[in-house]
Amino acid sequence: MKLTQIRPTGTERTFGDGELIVTKTDPRGVITYANDVFLRISALGEEEAVGQPHSVIRHPDMPRAVFKLLWDTLKQEQEIFAYVVNLAADGAHYWVFAHVTPSYDGAGRVVGYHSNRRVPSRSAVAAAEDLYGVLRAAERRHDRTPDAVAAGSAMLEQVLAERGRTYDELVWDLATGGRL
């Protein structure tokens, strides 16, 4: 399944406050495990999800700069929290508050990544939508992907500098009911 085959329908899917979406990937981001909540919300069967790149659920409204930040952070063997809108296989979308961490083997080598996702607050989703709109606008001014990612990243840095916040501080402000 390719993302280009899926068109967003505008239908939002939600999941329960007590539920947790869990996936595990290899170091390249290929899904090695998906729990039943992930499969239900993403409208994927286990055989469709496992073995696919995690980007199979990437929504076109997600700024590339956010994924660059995510991967850069993970490559530094650090955890990251982020608000993400995903695209289900049936075109629905769903927002998550994601926590992604490296997974290690017994020798301390990174063998993949573990992602837990919870239901975000509506105020955090609204703030993330506003921020991501600004980042997407910066990215869409460029035809080449590297240029778009650089523009989105620069805009994110500018927004953070204007607010005097780090990315982590911004995310936790939203998680605790703050606004951008």
Tab-separated table of N, CA and C in Angstrom:
chain	number	residue	atom	x	y	z
A	1	MET	N	0.842	-1.166	0.000
A	1	MET	CA	0.000	0.000	0.000
A	1	MET	C	0.892	1.236	0.000
A	2	LYS	N	0.597	2.166	-0.862
A	2	LYS	CA	1.340	3.409	-0.914
A	2	LYS	C	0.429	4.539	-0.495
A	3	LEU	N	1.041	5.468	0.244
A	3	LEU	CA	0.276	6.602	0.732
A	3	LEU	C	-0.385	7.359	-0.409
A	4	THR	N	0.289	7.418	-1.547
A	4	THR	CA	-0.276	8.171	-2.654
A	4	THR	C	-1.591	7.575	-3.131
A	5	GLN	N	-1.860	6.341	-2.745
A	5	GLN	CA	-3.111	5.704	-3.133
A	5	GLN	C	-4.258	6.075	-2.198
A	6	ILE	N	-3.927	6.626	-1.048
A	6	ILE	CA	-4.942	6.943	-0.045
A	6	ILE	C	-5.199	8.440	-0.057
A	7	ARG	N	-6.432	8.808	-0.172
A	7	ARG	CA	-6.809	10.214	-0.131
A	7	ARG	C	-7.515	10.489	1.199
A	8	PRO	N	-7.079	11.543	1.881
A	8	PRO	CA	-7.760	11.889	3.138
A	8	PRO	C	-9.233	12.200	2.891
A	9	THR	N	-10.089	11.658	3.743
A	9	THR	CA	-11.529	11.869	3.608
A	9	THR	C	-12.022	13.041	4.451
A	10	GLY	N	-11.190	13.477	5.413
A	10	GLY	CA	-11.629	14.523	6.331
A	10	GLY	C	-12.353	13.955	7.542
A	11	THR	N	-12.546	12.658	7.571
A	11	THR	CA	-13.194	12.009	8.707
A	11	THR	C	-12.164	11.764	9.802
A	12	GLU	N	-12.437	12.269	10.996
A	12	GLU	CA	-11.525	12.044	12.107
A	12	GLU	C	-11.961	10.830	12.910
A	13	ARG	N	-11.021	9.991	13.204
A	13	ARG	CA	-11.255	8.801	14.039
A	13	ARG	C	-10.593	9.062	15.387
A	14	THR	N	-11.222	8.622	16.441
A	14	THR	CA	-10.644	8.784	17.772
A	14	THR	C	-10.555	7.419	18.444
A	15	PHE	N	-9.871	7.408	19.540
A	15	PHE	CA	-9.774	6.190	20.338
A	15	PHE	C	-9.918	6.585	21.799
A	16	GLY	N	-10.065	5.600	22.656
A	16	GLY	CA	-10.389	5.859	24.042
A	16	GLY	C	-9.241	6.456	24.845
A	17	ASP	N	-9.596	7.271	25.838
A	17	ASP	CA	-8.586	7.868	26.720
A	17	ASP	C	-7.734	6.810	27.413
A	18	GLY	N	-8.307	5.650	27.675
A	18	GLY	CA	-7.563	4.592	28.347
A	18	GLY	C	-6.805	3.683	27.397
A	19	GLU	N	-6.936	3.927	26.092
A	19	GLU	CA	-6.255	3.075	25.125
A	19	GLU	C	-4.875	3.637	24.790
A	20	LEU	N	-4.023	2.755	24.332
A	20	LEU	CA	-2.658	3.112	23.968
A	20	LEU	C	-2.339	2.449	22.628
A	21	ILE	N	-1.937	3.263	21.676
A	21	ILE	CA	-1.461	2.737	20.393
A	21	ILE	C	0.016	2.423	20.554
A	22	VAL	N	0.416	1.221	20.173
A	22	VAL	CA	1.810	0.809	20.306
A	22	VAL	C	2.298	0.216	18.990
A	23	THR	N	3.448	0.684	18.562
A	23	THR	CA	4.162	0.039	17.461
A	23	THR	C	5.638	-0.021	17.813
A	24	LYS	N	6.301	-0.982	17.199
A	24	LYS	CA	7.752	-1.096	17.288
A	24	LYS	C	8.266	-1.168	15.863
A	25	THR	N	9.464	-0.597	15.662
A	25	THR	CA	10.063	-0.636	14.328
A	25	THR	C	11.508	-1.095	14.435
A	26	ASP	N	12.065	-1.424	13.288
A	26	ASP	CA	13.503	-1.660	13.230
A	26	ASP	C	14.190	-0.289	13.129
A	27	PRO	N	15.521	-0.248	13.060
A	27	PRO	CA	16.200	1.060	13.018
A	27	PRO	C	15.870	1.898	11.779
A	28	ARG	N	15.366	1.263	10.724
A	28	ARG	CA	15.004	2.019	9.516
A	28	ARG	C	13.567	2.524	9.545
A	29	GLY	N	12.827	2.170	10.604
A	29	GLY	CA	11.439	2.613	10.700
A	29	GLY	C	10.442	1.648	10.101
A	30	VAL	N	10.857	0.421	9.848
A	30	VAL	CA	9.950	-0.598	9.321
A	30	VAL	C	9.223	-1.242	10.505
A	31	ILE	N	7.916	-1.302	10.426
A	31	ILE	CA	7.092	-1.812	11.525
A	31	ILE	C	7.372	-3.301	11.754
A	32	THR	N	7.692	-3.629	13.027
A	32	THR	CA	7.931	-5.027	13.408
A	32	THR	C	6.843	-5.538	14.344
A	33	TYR	N	6.085	-4.619	14.939
A	33	TYR	CA	4.991	-4.981	15.847
A	33	TYR	C	3.965	-3.864	15.834
A	34	ALA	N	2.690	-4.236	15.873
A	34	ALA	CA	1.603	-3.262	15.984
A	34	ALA	C	0.529	-3.873	16.876
A	35	ASN	N	0.066	-3.124	17.879
A	35	ASN	CA	-0.962	-3.690	18.749
A	35	ASN	C	-2.338	-3.556	18.092
A	36	ASP	N	-3.322	-4.146	18.752
A	36	ASP	CA	-4.670	-4.174	18.170
A	36	ASP	C	-5.279	-2.786	18.056
A	37	VAL	N	-4.931	-1.878	18.953
A	37	VAL	CA	-5.473	-0.509	18.863
A	37	VAL	C	-4.925	0.170	17.602
A	38	PHE	N	-3.632	0.022	17.351
A	38	PHE	CA	-3.051	0.596	16.128
A	38	PHE	C	-3.752	0.025	14.892
A	39	LEU	N	-3.924	-1.272	14.869
A	39	LEU	CA	-4.527	-1.903	13.690
A	39	LEU	C	-5.949	-1.407	13.479
A	40	ARG	N	-6.714	-1.273	14.563
A	40	ARG	CA	-8.101	-0.811	14.443
A	40	ARG	C	-8.159	0.644	13.985
A	41	ILE	N	-7.375	1.507	14.607
A	41	ILE	CA	-7.437	2.939	14.302
A	41	ILE	C	-6.858	3.236	12.917
A	42	SER	N	-5.826	2.520	12.522
A	42	SER	CA	-5.204	2.771	11.214
A	42	SER	C	-5.905	2.039	10.077
A	43	ALA	N	-6.890	1.195	10.417
A	43	ALA	CA	-7.637	0.419	9.414
A	43	ALA	C	-6.712	-0.476	8.587
A	44	LEU	N	-5.691	-0.991	9.265
A	44	LEU	CA	-4.752	-1.906	8.614
A	44	LEU	C	-4.856	-3.275	9.272
A	45	GLY	N	-4.707	-4.315	8.492
A	45	GLY	CA	-4.558	-5.645	9.047
A	45	GLY	C	-3.105	-5.825	9.466
A	46	GLU	N	-2.867	-6.764	10.376
A	46	GLU	CA	-1.497	-6.985	10.834
A	46	GLU	C	-0.567	-7.312	9.671
A	47	GLU	N	-1.054	-8.102	8.730
A	47	GLU	CA	-0.222	-8.464	7.577
A	47	GLU	C	0.053	-7.272	6.661
A	48	GLU	N	-0.802	-6.248	6.744
A	48	GLU	CA	-0.584	-5.030	5.950
A	48	GLU	C	0.371	-4.064	6.653
A	49	ALA	N	0.404	-4.117	7.981
A	49	ALA	CA	1.212	-3.162	8.739
A	49	ALA	C	2.643	-3.660	8.952
A	50	VAL	N	2.771	-4.870	9.471
A	50	VAL	CA	4.100	-5.392	9.787
A	50	VAL	C	4.884	-5.590	8.487
A	51	GLY	N	6.100	-5.054	8.487
A	51	GLY	CA	6.950	-5.121	7.298
A	51	GLY	C	6.886	-3.860	6.445
A	52	GLN	N	5.962	-2.955	6.790
A	52	GLN	CA	5.831	-1.699	6.038
A	52	GLN	C	6.601	-0.585	6.765
A	53	PRO	N	7.076	0.402	6.031
A	53	PRO	CA	7.675	1.559	6.704
A	53	PRO	C	6.595	2.289	7.509
A	54	HIS	N	6.976	2.846	8.658
A	54	HIS	CA	5.998	3.533	9.501
A	54	HIS	C	5.346	4.682	8.745
A	55	SER	N	6.010	5.161	7.733
A	55	SER	CA	5.444	6.255	6.937
A	55	SER	C	4.181	5.833	6.194
A	56	VAL	N	3.817	4.577	6.241
A	56	VAL	CA	2.590	4.126	5.596
A	56	VAL	C	1.374	4.864	6.153
A	57	ILE	N	1.482	5.396	7.373
A	57	ILE	CA	0.358	6.132	7.969
A	57	ILE	C	0.605	7.637	7.976
A	58	ARG	N	1.584	8.104	7.232
A	58	ARG	CA	1.894	9.537	7.231
A	58	ARG	C	0.800	10.330	6.520
A	59	HIS	N	0.300	11.317	7.222
A	59	HIS	CA	-0.736	12.195	6.660
A	59	HIS	C	-0.050	13.329	5.907
A	60	PRO	N	-0.583	13.728	4.749
A	60	PRO	CA	0.067	14.806	3.986
A	60	PRO	C	0.067	16.153	4.705
A	61	ASP	N	-0.726	16.310	5.752
A	61	ASP	CA	-0.719	17.572	6.508
A	61	ASP	C	0.404	17.647	7.539
A	62	MET	N	1.126	16.535	7.744
A	62	MET	CA	2.240	16.573	8.709
A	62	MET	C	3.435	17.267	8.081
A	63	PRO	N	3.951	18.305	8.714
A	63	PRO	CA	5.142	18.981	8.189
A	63	PRO	C	6.339	18.029	8.192
A	64	ARG	N	7.091	18.092	7.139
A	64	ARG	CA	8.292	17.251	7.039
A	64	ARG	C	9.300	17.617	8.114
A	65	ALA	N	9.309	18.873	8.500
A	65	ALA	CA	10.268	19.340	9.514
A	65	ALA	C	10.063	18.622	10.846
A	66	VAL	N	8.834	18.270	11.177
A	66	VAL	CA	8.579	17.575	12.438
A	66	VAL	C	9.185	16.169	12.390
A	67	PHE	N	9.056	15.499	11.244
A	67	PHE	CA	9.663	14.166	11.130
A	67	PHE	C	11.184	14.247	11.106
A	68	LYS	N	11.717	15.307	10.520
A	68	LYS	CA	13.177	15.480	10.562
A	68	LYS	C	13.627	15.628	12.013
A	69	LEU	N	12.923	16.441	12.773
A	69	LEU	CA	13.257	16.611	14.187
A	69	LEU	C	13.152	15.280	14.922
A	70	LEU	N	12.100	14.539	14.647
A	70	LEU	CA	11.910	13.235	15.298
A	70	LEU	C	13.090	12.310	15.003
A	71	TRP	N	13.441	12.164	13.740
A	71	TRP	CA	14.532	11.253	13.374
A	71	TRP	C	15.875	11.759	13.889
A	72	ASP	N	16.098	13.062	13.823
A	72	ASP	CA	17.358	13.610	14.353
A	72	ASP	C	17.482	13.320	15.852
A	73	THR	N	16.383	13.464	16.569
A	73	THR	CA	16.389	13.218	18.012
A	73	THR	C	16.645	11.742	18.310
A	74	LEU	N	15.966	10.861	17.591
A	74	LEU	CA	16.151	9.423	17.805
A	74	LEU	C	17.575	8.985	17.457
A	75	LYS	N	18.146	9.560	16.414
A	75	LYS	CA	19.519	9.203	16.046
A	75	LYS	C	20.519	9.614	17.123
A	76	GLN	N	20.142	10.581	17.948
A	76	GLN	CA	20.973	10.977	19.090
A	76	GLN	C	20.657	10.120	20.312
A	77	GLU	N	19.851	9.083	20.088
A	77	GLU	CA	19.445	8.131	21.132
A	77	GLU	C	18.705	8.808	22.278
A	78	GLN	N	17.860	9.756	21.906
A	78	GLN	CA	17.026	10.450	22.878
A	78	GLN	C	15.562	10.168	22.562
A	79	GLU	N	14.723	10.285	23.572
A	79	GLU	CA	13.288	10.134	23.363
A	79	GLU	C	12.705	11.438	22.844
A	80	ILE	N	11.528	11.345	22.250
A	80	ILE	CA	10.854	12.547	21.774
A	80	ILE	C	9.349	12.379	21.962
A	81	PHE	N	8.704	13.485	22.289
A	81	PHE	CA	7.247	13.558	22.355
A	81	PHE	C	6.806	14.480	21.229
A	82	ALA	N	5.710	14.136	20.575
A	82	ALA	CA	5.236	14.970	19.473
A	82	ALA	C	3.747	14.746	19.236
A	83	TYR	N	3.115	15.771	18.722
A	83	TYR	CA	1.733	15.648	18.264
A	83	TYR	C	1.783	15.299	16.794
A	84	VAL	N	1.039	14.267	16.418
A	84	VAL	CA	1.096	13.773	15.046
A	84	VAL	C	-0.320	13.477	14.570
A	85	VAL	N	-0.612	13.879	13.331
A	85	VAL	CA	-1.843	13.442	12.684
A	85	VAL	C	-1.445	12.349	11.697
A	86	ASN	N	-2.127	11.222	11.809
A	86	ASN	CA	-1.845	10.069	10.944
A	86	ASN	C	-2.999	9.838	9.990
A	87	LEU	N	-2.696	9.145	8.915
A	87	LEU	CA	-3.682	8.813	7.890
A	87	LEU	C	-3.954	7.319	7.922
A	88	ALA	N	-5.202	6.953	8.134
A	88	ALA	CA	-5.586	5.539	8.142
A	88	ALA	C	-5.728	5.038	6.706
A	89	ALA	N	-5.727	3.749	6.561
A	89	ALA	CA	-5.803	3.132	5.230
A	89	ALA	C	-7.113	3.433	4.517
A	90	ASP	N	-8.148	3.796	5.274
A	90	ASP	CA	-9.429	4.127	4.651
A	90	ASP	C	-9.605	5.621	4.443
A	91	GLY	N	-8.549	6.406	4.657
A	91	GLY	CA	-8.602	7.851	4.418
A	91	GLY	C	-8.969	8.674	5.635
A	92	ALA	N	-9.407	8.035	6.724
A	92	ALA	CA	-9.685	8.780	7.958
A	92	ALA	C	-8.355	9.250	8.552
A	93	HIS	N	-8.435	10.215	9.448
A	93	HIS	CA	-7.221	10.662	10.126
A	93	HIS	C	-7.430	10.578	11.631
A	94	TYR	N	-6.332	10.524	12.348
A	94	TYR	CA	-6.415	10.484	13.806
A	94	TYR	C	-5.190	11.160	14.389
A	95	TRP	N	-5.435	11.966	15.431
A	95	TRP	CA	-4.374	12.680	16.134
A	95	TRP	C	-3.883	11.848	17.306
A	96	VAL	N	-2.583	11.917	17.542
A	96	VAL	CA	-1.993	11.217	18.681
A	96	VAL	C	-0.974	12.133	19.362
A	97	PHE	N	-0.758	11.843	20.635
A	97	PHE	CA	0.358	12.416	21.382
A	97	PHE	C	1.351	11.274	21.504
A	98	ALA	N	2.425	11.352	20.714
A	98	ALA	CA	3.360	10.240	20.571
A	98	ALA	C	4.570	10.392	21.469
A	99	HIS	N	5.019	9.273	21.987
A	99	HIS	CA	6.261	9.178	22.744
A	99	HIS	C	7.079	8.083	22.077
A	100	VAL	N	8.216	8.448	21.488
A	100	VAL	CA	9.037	7.500	20.742
A	100	VAL	C	10.402	7.412	21.419
A	101	THR	N	10.841	6.171	21.640
A	101	THR	CA	12.132	5.941	22.308
A	101	THR	C	12.928	4.888	21.551
A	102	PRO	N	14.253	4.984	21.618
A	102	PRO	CA	15.074	3.921	21.034
A	102	PRO	C	14.941	2.644	21.869
A	103	SER	N	15.078	1.497	21.198
A	103	SER	CA	15.133	0.191	21.867
A	103	SER	C	16.549	-0.337	21.686
A	104	TYR	N	17.079	-0.961	22.746
A	104	TYR	CA	18.468	-1.414	22.731
A	104	TYR	C	18.553	-2.936	22.889
A	105	ASP	N	19.616	-3.509	22.349
A	105	ASP	CA	19.889	-4.918	22.610
A	105	ASP	C	20.790	-5.025	23.843
A	106	GLY	N	21.190	-6.234	24.188
A	106	GLY	CA	21.990	-6.458	25.381
A	106	GLY	C	23.352	-5.789	25.346
A	107	ALA	N	23.839	-5.492	24.148
A	107	ALA	CA	25.137	-4.830	24.005
A	107	ALA	C	25.012	-3.315	23.959
A	108	GLY	N	23.779	-2.807	24.107
A	108	GLY	CA	23.574	-1.368	24.107
A	108	GLY	C	23.430	-0.746	22.727
A	109	ARG	N	23.253	-1.578	21.713
A	109	ARG	CA	23.059	-1.062	20.353
A	109	ARG	C	21.579	-0.805	20.102
A	110	VAL	N	21.280	0.257	19.366
A	110	VAL	CA	19.896	0.547	18.998
A	110	VAL	C	19.440	-0.504	17.988
A	111	VAL	N	18.347	-1.185	18.338
A	111	VAL	CA	17.809	-2.223	17.457
A	111	VAL	C	16.456	-1.823	16.873
A	112	GLY	N	15.982	-0.638	17.246
A	112	GLY	CA	14.707	-0.173	16.724
A	112	GLY	C	14.139	0.926	17.587
A	113	TYR	N	12.842	1.161	17.402
A	113	TYR	CA	12.173	2.225	18.142
A	113	TYR	C	10.817	1.731	18.626
A	114	HIS	N	10.415	2.247	19.771
A	114	HIS	CA	9.151	1.889	20.409
A	114	HIS	C	8.326	3.163	20.490
A	115	SER	N	7.108	3.113	20.010
A	115	SER	CA	6.247	4.292	20.036
A	115	SER	C	4.940	3.974	20.747
A	116	ASN	N	4.643	4.777	21.766
A	116	ASN	CA	3.358	4.732	22.457
A	116	ASN	C	2.616	6.010	22.098
A	117	ARG	N	1.345	5.878	21.790
A	117	ARG	CA	0.559	7.063	21.442
A	117	ARG	C	-0.741	7.093	22.227
A	118	ARG	N	-1.012	8.271	22.776
A	118	ARG	CA	-2.217	8.491	23.574
A	118	ARG	C	-3.119	9.500	22.872
A	119	VAL	N	-4.334	9.615	23.371
A	119	VAL	CA	-5.272	10.615	22.863
A	119	VAL	C	-4.797	11.989	23.320
A	120	PRO	N	-4.604	12.921	22.401
A	120	PRO	CA	-4.221	14.283	22.814
A	120	PRO	C	-5.457	15.094	23.195
A	121	SER	N	-5.230	16.155	23.951
A	121	SER	CA	-6.353	17.047	24.281
A	121	SER	C	-6.756	17.810	23.025
A	122	ARG	N	-7.993	18.252	22.974
A	122	ARG	CA	-8.470	19.020	21.811
A	122	ARG	C	-7.729	20.351	21.712
A	123	SER	N	-7.401	20.948	22.834
A	123	SER	CA	-6.678	22.228	22.779
A	123	SER	C	-5.270	22.020	22.206
A	124	ALA	N	-4.636	20.901	22.524
A	124	ALA	CA	-3.310	20.613	21.964
A	124	ALA	C	-3.409	20.360	20.462
A	125	VAL	N	-4.438	19.650	20.042
A	125	VAL	CA	-4.623	19.406	18.602
A	125	VAL	C	-4.820	20.727	17.873
A	126	ALA	N	-5.651	21.612	18.430
A	126	ALA	CA	-5.891	22.914	17.785
A	126	ALA	C	-4.589	23.703	17.670
A	127	ALA	N	-3.785	23.696	18.728
A	127	ALA	CA	-2.511	24.422	18.696
A	127	ALA	C	-1.543	23.780	17.706
A	128	ALA	N	-1.504	22.453	17.674
A	128	ALA	CA	-0.617	21.762	16.729
A	128	ALA	C	-1.061	22.039	15.296
A	129	GLU	N	-2.366	22.053	15.048
A	129	GLU	CA	-2.856	22.361	13.696
A	129	GLU	C	-2.395	23.748	13.265
A	130	ASP	N	-2.473	24.716	14.183
A	130	ASP	CA	-2.032	26.078	13.860
A	130	ASP	C	-0.540	26.098	13.531
A	131	LEU	N	0.263	25.488	14.394
A	131	LEU	CA	1.713	25.456	14.174
A	131	LEU	C	2.048	24.722	12.885
A	132	TYR	N	1.434	23.576	12.668
A	132	TYR	CA	1.760	22.787	11.480
A	132	TYR	C	1.342	23.508	10.199
A	133	GLY	N	0.287	24.295	10.269
A	133	GLY	CA	-0.108	25.094	9.107
A	133	GLY	C	0.977	26.092	8.721
A	134	VAL	N	1.585	26.698	9.715
A	134	VAL	CA	2.677	27.655	9.484
A	134	VAL	C	3.884	26.926	8.879
A	135	LEU	N	4.199	25.763	9.418
A	135	LEU	CA	5.347	24.994	8.912
A	135	LEU	C	5.093	24.499	7.489
A	136	ARG	N	3.885	24.012	7.236
A	136	ARG	CA	3.558	23.534	5.874
A	136	ARG	C	3.635	24.676	4.865
A	137	ALA	N	3.167	25.834	5.251
A	137	ALA	CA	3.220	26.984	4.340
A	137	ALA	C	4.673	27.300	3.971
A	138	ALA	N	5.558	27.237	4.954
A	138	ALA	CA	6.988	27.475	4.675
A	138	ALA	C	7.533	26.386	3.753
A	139	GLU	N	7.143	25.153	3.995
A	139	GLU	CA	7.645	24.039	3.182
A	139	GLU	C	7.116	24.095	1.746
A	140	ARG	N	5.883	24.521	1.574
A	140	ARG	CA	5.266	24.513	0.239
A	140	ARG	C	5.811	25.601	-0.685
A	141	ARG	N	6.634	26.462	-0.163
A	141	ARG	CA	7.242	27.486	-1.013
A	141	ARG	C	8.426	26.931	-1.802
A	142	HIS	N	8.734	25.654	-1.582
A	142	HIS	CA	9.904	25.042	-2.216
A	142	HIS	C	9.499	23.774	-2.959
A	143	ASP	N	10.085	23.594	-4.138
A	143	ASP	CA	9.782	22.408	-4.941
A	143	ASP	C	10.620	21.207	-4.530
A	144	ARG	N	11.865	21.457	-4.169
A	144	ARG	CA	12.755	20.351	-3.811
A	144	ARG	C	12.554	19.976	-2.339
A	145	THR	N	12.439	18.667	-2.083
A	145	THR	CA	12.199	18.192	-0.716
A	145	THR	C	13.236	18.700	0.278
A	146	PRO	N	14.541	18.622	-0.012
A	146	PRO	CA	15.512	19.127	0.976
A	146	PRO	C	15.305	20.610	1.298
A	147	ASP	N	14.962	21.388	0.293
A	147	ASP	CA	14.711	22.812	0.522
A	147	ASP	C	13.453	23.024	1.372
A	148	ALA	N	12.432	22.211	1.116
A	148	ALA	CA	11.186	22.308	1.889
A	148	ALA	C	11.432	21.945	3.350
A	149	VAL	N	12.168	20.882	3.585
A	149	VAL	CA	12.465	20.461	4.961
A	149	VAL	C	13.272	21.543	5.676
A	150	ALA	N	14.256	22.103	4.982
A	150	ALA	CA	15.072	23.157	5.584
A	150	ALA	C	14.213	24.376	5.919
A	151	ALA	N	13.297	24.735	5.036
A	151	ALA	CA	12.426	25.893	5.290
A	151	ALA	C	11.497	25.622	6.471
A	152	GLY	N	10.945	24.426	6.538
A	152	GLY	CA	10.068	24.078	7.667
A	152	GLY	C	10.831	24.065	8.977
A	153	SER	N	12.038	23.524	8.945
A	153	SER	CA	12.866	23.480	10.158
A	153	SER	C	13.232	24.886	10.609
A	154	ALA	N	13.573	25.742	9.654
A	154	ALA	CA	13.913	27.133	9.999
A	154	ALA	C	12.700	27.843	10.593
A	155	MET	N	11.540	27.587	10.042
A	155	MET	CA	10.320	28.213	10.584
A	155	MET	C	10.041	27.700	11.996
A	156	LEU	N	10.235	26.396	12.219
A	156	LEU	CA	10.031	25.855	13.566
A	156	LEU	C	10.994	26.514	14.551
A	157	GLU	N	12.250	26.656	14.150
A	157	GLU	CA	13.225	27.321	15.023
A	157	GLU	C	12.809	28.758	15.307
A	158	GLN	N	12.295	29.443	14.287
A	158	GLN	CA	11.853	30.823	14.461
A	158	GLN	C	10.688	30.910	15.453
A	159	VAL	N	9.728	30.011	15.295
A	159	VAL	CA	8.569	29.999	16.206
A	159	VAL	C	9.022	29.747	17.636
A	160	LEU	N	9.921	28.793	17.809
A	160	LEU	CA	10.410	28.476	19.152
A	160	LEU	C	11.178	29.656	19.742
A	161	ALA	N	12.000	30.308	18.919
A	161	ALA	CA	12.762	31.466	19.399
A	161	ALA	C	11.829	32.601	19.803
A	162	GLU	N	10.776	32.841	19.011
A	162	GLU	CA	9.817	33.909	19.330
A	162	GLU	C	9.123	33.657	20.666
A	163	ARG	N	8.925	32.389	20.969
A	163	ARG	CA	8.231	32.033	22.217
A	163	ARG	C	9.201	31.758	23.363
A	164	GLY	N	10.486	31.775	23.054
A	164	GLY	CA	11.477	31.510	24.085
A	164	GLY	C	11.359	30.110	24.663
A	165	ARG	N	11.011	29.149	23.837
A	165	ARG	CA	10.780	27.783	24.274
A	165	ARG	C	11.618	26.825	23.443
A	166	THR	N	11.990	25.702	24.039
A	166	THR	CA	12.552	24.590	23.266
A	166	THR	C	11.377	23.796	22.710
A	167	TYR	N	11.681	22.884	21.811
A	167	TYR	CA	10.612	22.043	21.274
A	167	TYR	C	9.940	21.255	22.405
A	168	ASP	N	10.739	20.653	23.265
A	168	ASP	CA	10.179	19.872	24.370
A	168	ASP	C	9.298	20.733	25.271
A	169	GLU	N	9.742	21.938	25.578
A	169	GLU	CA	8.936	22.826	26.420
A	169	GLU	C	7.610	23.162	25.744
A	170	LEU	N	7.660	23.393	24.445
A	170	LEU	CA	6.442	23.701	23.704
A	170	LEU	C	5.464	22.530	23.771
A	171	VAL	N	5.974	21.328	23.519
A	171	VAL	CA	5.114	20.138	23.548
A	171	VAL	C	4.487	19.961	24.928
A	172	TRP	N	5.287	20.130	25.980
A	172	TRP	CA	4.736	19.937	27.329
A	172	TRP	C	3.819	21.071	27.741
A	173	ASP	N	4.041	22.281	27.211
A	173	ASP	CA	3.080	23.356	27.444
A	173	ASP	C	1.702	22.940	26.919
A	174	LEU	N	1.692	22.376	25.714
A	174	LEU	CA	0.426	21.956	25.110
A	174	LEU	C	-0.187	20.782	25.867
A	175	ALA	N	0.664	19.876	26.319
A	175	ALA	CA	0.167	18.701	27.041
A	175	ALA	C	-0.486	19.073	28.367
A	176	THR	N	-0.070	20.194	28.909
A	176	THR	CA	-0.630	20.612	30.200
A	176	THR	C	-1.638	21.741	30.055
A	177	GLY	N	-2.138	21.930	28.831
A	177	GLY	CA	-3.222	22.875	28.616
A	177	GLY	C	-2.811	24.256	28.177
A	178	GLY	N	-1.526	24.478	27.932
A	178	GLY	CA	-1.057	25.778	27.467
A	178	GLY	C	-1.347	25.977	25.989
A	179	ARG	N	-1.130	27.184	25.519
A	179	ARG	CA	-1.328	27.531	24.104
A	179	ARG	C	0.001	27.971	23.532
A	180	LEU	N	0.067	27.982	22.225
A	180	LEU	CA	1.263	28.466	21.544
A	180	LEU	C	1.361	29.966	21.646
